[in-house]
mmCIF file of C-alpha atoms in Angstrom:
data_model
loop_
_atom_site.group_PDB
_atom_site.id
_atom_site.type_symbol
_atom_site.label_atom_id
_atom_site.label_comp_id
_atom_site.label_asym_id
_atom_site.label_seq_id
_atom_site.Cartn_x
_atom_site.Cartn_y
_atom_site.Cartn_z
ATOM 1 C CA MET A 1 -36.493 -1.351 9.278
ATOM 2 C CA ARG A 2 -34.873 -4.539 10.505
ATOM 3 C CA ARG A 3 -33.698 -5.649 7.042
ATOM 4 C CA ALA A 4 -32.090 -2.236 6.413
ATOM 5 C CA THR A 5 -30.217 -2.449 9.708
ATOM 6 C CA ILE A 6 -28.981 -5.943 8.886
ATOM 7 C CA LEU A 7 -27.865 -4.789 5.429
ATOM 8 C CA LEU A 8 -26.077 -1.819 6.981
ATOM 9 C CA LEU A 9 -24.271 -4.099 9.395
ATOM 10 C CA ILE A 10 -23.265 -6.487 6.583
ATOM 11 C CA GLY A 11 -21.965 -3.579 4.488
ATOM 12 C CA VAL A 12 -19.852 -2.213 7.335
ATOM 13 C CA ILE A 13 -18.465 -5.696 8.044
ATOM 14 C CA LEU A 14 -17.499 -6.059 4.366
ATOM 15 C CA ILE A 15 -15.714 -2.682 4.379
ATOM 16 C CA VAL A 16 -13.790 -3.561 7.546
ATOM 17 C CA GLY A 17 -12.997 -6.974 6.055
ATOM 18 C CA ALA A 18 -11.588 -5.291 2.940
ATOM 19 C CA VAL A 19 -9.241 -3.213 5.085
ATOM 20 C CA ILE A 20 -8.104 -6.341 6.940
ATOM 21 C CA ILE A 21 -7.514 -8.204 3.654
ATOM 22 C CA LEU A 22 -5.459 -5.307 2.303
ATOM 23 C CA GLY A 23 -3.410 -5.082 5.500
ATOM 24 C CA ALA A 24 -2.681 -8.810 5.460
ATOM 25 C CA PHE A 25 -1.487 -8.720 1.868
ATOM 26 C CA TYR A 26 0.672 -5.629 2.522
ATOM 27 C CA ALA A 27 2.277 -7.237 5.566
ATOM 28 C CA HIS A 28 3.013 -10.379 3.566
ATOM 29 C CA GLY A 29 4.132 -8.514 0.429
ATOM 30 C CA PHE A 30 7.145 -6.661 1.762
ATOM 31 C CA LYS A 31 10.330 -8.439 2.751
ATOM 32 C CA ASN A 32 12.011 -5.515 4.324
ATOM 33 C CA VAL A 33 11.511 -1.805 4.841
ATOM 34 C CA LYS A 34 14.477 0.235 5.947
ATOM 35 C CA VAL A 35 14.503 3.897 6.866
ATOM 36 C CA VAL A 36 17.980 5.375 6.603
ATOM 37 C CA ASN A 37 18.963 8.778 7.943
ATOM 38 C CA VAL A 38 21.607 10.351 5.703
ATOM 39 C CA GLY A 39 23.386 13.440 7.016
ATOM 40 C CA ALA A 40 23.957 16.646 5.063
ATOM 41 C CA GLU A 41 26.481 16.173 2.242
ATOM 42 C CA ALA A 42 27.117 12.596 3.401
ATOM 43 C CA SER A 43 26.552 9.095 2.112
ATOM 44 C CA LYS A 44 25.403 5.841 3.648
ATOM 45 C CA SER A 45 25.692 2.233 2.473
ATOM 46 C CA ILE A 46 23.059 -0.438 2.901
ATOM 47 C CA TYR A 47 23.948 -4.094 2.375
ATOM 48 C CA ILE A 48 21.122 -6.336 1.199
ATOM 49 C CA ASN A 49 21.147 -10.137 0.882
ATOM 50 C CA LEU A 50 19.030 -11.179 -2.100
ATOM 51 C CA THR A 51 18.239 -14.481 -3.797
ATOM 52 C CA GLY A 52 15.651 -14.434 -6.579
ATOM 53 C CA ASN A 53 13.763 -11.656 -8.351
ATOM 54 C CA TYR A 54 13.277 -8.449 -6.370
ATOM 55 C CA SER A 55 11.903 -4.948 -6.641
ATOM 56 C CA ILE A 56 13.488 -2.192 -4.599
ATOM 57 C CA LEU A 57 11.704 1.126 -4.166
ATOM 58 C CA ILE A 58 13.541 4.179 -2.858
ATOM 59 C CA SER A 59 11.728 7.273 -1.602
ATOM 60 C CA SER A 60 12.964 10.501 -0.054
ATOM 61 C CA PRO A 61 11.364 13.888 0.705
ATOM 62 C CA SER A 62 14.277 15.705 -0.947
ATOM 63 C CA ASN A 63 16.641 14.936 -3.804
ATOM 64 C CA ILE A 64 19.301 12.262 -3.335
ATOM 65 C CA SER A 65 21.633 10.237 -5.512
ATOM 66 C CA TYR A 66 22.033 6.483 -5.314
ATOM 67 C CA GLU A 67 24.211 3.718 -6.718
ATOM 68 C CA PHE A 68 23.423 0.006 -6.617
ATOM 69 C CA TYR A 69 26.295 -2.481 -6.785
ATOM 70 C CA ALA A 70 26.309 -6.234 -7.503
ATOM 71 C CA PRO A 71 28.083 -8.663 -5.134
ATOM 72 C CA ASN A 72 31.177 -8.577 -7.380
ATOM 73 C CA GLY A 73 31.343 -4.754 -7.120
ATOM 74 C CA THR A 74 30.031 -3.786 -10.569
ATOM 75 C CA LEU A 75 27.666 -0.825 -10.764
ATOM 76 C CA LEU A 76 24.159 -1.963 -11.773
ATOM 77 C CA PHE A 77 22.048 1.179 -11.314
ATOM 78 C CA GLU A 78 22.829 4.831 -10.756
ATOM 79 C CA LYS A 79 20.609 7.886 -10.496
ATOM 80 C CA ASN A 80 21.348 11.471 -9.503
ATOM 81 C CA ASN A 81 19.142 14.238 -8.097
ATOM 82 C CA THR A 82 15.926 12.284 -7.623
ATOM 83 C CA ASN A 83 13.536 11.714 -4.745
ATOM 84 C CA THR A 84 12.224 8.334 -5.936
ATOM 85 C CA GLY A 85 13.754 5.273 -7.493
ATOM 86 C CA SER A 86 12.699 1.835 -8.630
ATOM 87 C CA LEU A 87 15.107 -1.046 -9.187
ATOM 88 C CA ASN A 88 14.229 -4.461 -10.600
ATOM 89 C CA ILE A 89 16.780 -7.178 -9.970
ATOM 90 C CA THR A 90 16.383 -10.554 -11.677
ATOM 91 C CA ASN A 91 18.196 -13.733 -10.638
ATOM 92 C CA ALA A 92 19.808 -12.038 -7.648
ATOM 93 C CA ASN A 93 22.193 -14.093 -5.579
ATOM 94 C CA GLY A 94 24.433 -12.596 -2.910
ATOM 95 C CA GLN A 95 25.002 -9.427 -0.937
ATOM 96 C CA TYR A 96 24.231 -6.242 -2.856
ATOM 97 C CA LYS A 97 25.246 -2.735 -1.861
ATOM 98 C CA LEU A 98 23.043 0.352 -2.091
ATOM 99 C CA LEU A 99 24.954 3.619 -1.665
ATOM 100 C CA ILE A 100 22.776 6.642 -0.920
ATOM 101 C CA LYS A 101 24.276 10.130 -1.246
ATOM 102 C CA ASN A 102 22.736 13.293 0.161
ATOM 103 C CA ASP A 103 24.003 16.411 -1.612
ATOM 104 C CA GLY A 104 21.676 18.737 0.322
ATOM 105 C CA ASN A 105 22.365 20.973 3.314
ATOM 106 C CA SER A 106 20.096 19.121 5.755
ATOM 107 C CA ASP A 107 19.615 15.579 6.984
ATOM 108 C CA VAL A 108 17.208 13.439 5.006
ATOM 109 C CA GLU A 109 15.357 10.193 5.770
ATOM 110 C CA VAL A 110 15.312 7.724 2.902
ATOM 111 C CA ALA A 111 12.846 4.826 2.863
ATOM 112 C CA VAL A 112 14.026 1.677 1.079
ATOM 113 C CA LEU A 113 11.382 -0.974 0.426
ATOM 114 C CA ILE A 114 12.538 -4.422 -0.672
ATOM 115 C CA SER A 115 10.038 -6.955 -1.982
ATOM 116 C CA GLU A 116 10.189 -10.223 -3.853
ATOM 117 C CA GLU A 117 8.608 -10.006 -7.311
ATOM 118 C CA SER A 118 6.177 -12.888 -6.722
ATOM 119 C CA LEU A 119 5.015 -11.335 -3.452
ATOM 120 C CA MET A 120 4.396 -8.031 -5.245
ATOM 121 C CA ASN A 121 2.168 -9.888 -7.717
ATOM 122 C CA ASN A 122 0.255 -11.440 -4.808
ATOM 123 C CA LEU A 123 -0.051 -7.971 -3.313
ATOM 124 C CA MET A 124 -1.741 -6.788 -6.499
ATOM 125 C CA TYR A 125 -4.257 -9.639 -6.238
ATOM 126 C CA GLY A 126 -4.904 -8.604 -2.637
ATOM 127 C CA ILE A 127 -5.523 -5.024 -3.724
ATOM 128 C CA TYR A 128 -8.010 -6.221 -6.346
ATOM 129 C CA ALA A 129 -9.763 -8.529 -3.881
ATOM 130 C CA SER A 130 -10.013 -5.932 -1.131
ATOM 131 C CA GLY A 131 -11.175 -3.313 -3.629
ATOM 132 C CA GLY A 132 -13.970 -5.590 -4.814
ATOM 133 C CA VAL A 133 -15.054 -6.449 -1.277
ATOM 134 C CA CYS A 134 -14.945 -2.762 -0.301
ATOM 135 C CA CYS A 135 -17.042 -1.733 -3.334
ATOM 136 C CA LEU A 136 -19.592 -4.430 -2.558
ATOM 137 C CA GLY A 137 -19.730 -3.235 1.058
ATOM 138 C CA MET A 138 -20.258 0.378 -0.027
ATOM 139 C CA ILE A 139 -23.050 -0.614 -2.408
ATOM 140 C CA ILE A 140 -24.771 -2.557 0.370
ATOM 141 C CA VAL A 141 -24.387 0.398 2.769
ATOM 142 C CA VAL A 142 -25.954 2.770 0.211
ATOM 143 C CA ILE A 143 -28.854 0.347 -0.354
ATOM 144 C CA ALA A 144 -29.314 0.051 3.429
ATOM 145 C CA PHE A 145 -29.460 3.842 3.797
ATOM 146 C CA ILE A 146 -31.995 4.088 0.997
ATOM 147 C CA LEU A 147 -34.124 1.402 2.676
ATOM 148 C CA LEU A 148 -33.835 3.177 6.032
ATOM 149 C CA LEU A 149 -34.956 6.452 4.492
ATOM 150 C CA TRP A 150 -37.790 4.706 2.640
ATOM 151 C CA ASP A 151 -38.995 3.015 5.822
ATOM 152 C CA ARG A 152 -38.823 6.326 7.667
ATOM 153 C CA LYS A 153 -40.856 8.052 4.945
ATOM 154 C CA MET A 154 -43.512 5.307 5.002
ATOM 155 C CA GLU A 155 -43.666 5.543 8.793
ATOM 156 C CA GLU A 156 -44.243 9.310 8.592
ATOM 157 C CA LYS A 157 -47.031 8.844 6.030
ATOM 158 C CA GLN A 158 -48.708 6.307 8.274
ATOM 159 C CA TYR A 159 -48.696 8.641 11.284
ATOM 160 C CA LYS A 160 -49.917 11.639 9.248
ATOM 161 C CA ARG A 161 -53.213 9.853 8.575
ATOM 162 C CA TYR A 162 -54.184 9.967 12.244
#
């Protein structure tokens, strides 16, 4: 009974540890998260200072259009009537402009996530590591439950004899 309880405790600690590992990697992986409220049939500009290789993810509950401009004013990316977007910028250097347009009849909140490419790779390693630790913890918890049930069954057999 004691070994099953110890195994159960170890399994739970591993699962909690996996969540902490994942949270640490997520916190370290993202440079900036901006939530922009764009009014009905309006547009809003976001200026972003970038140096290096970056990934920018755009997400909205309803359809929007966006344009992404280089520091010299040239249009790099454009997409219309979408609720998600993914931009990969290599060798960025300067202040970039992201123009978000809302063609709908109601206000919309747009989430813009900016992350350095190398940090995104580290984030993937963190996901793999926390997934492995979590799986190991779940396996140990299942084994602990099986041992607890086995011990309980043996205890019942022992008391039935008397």
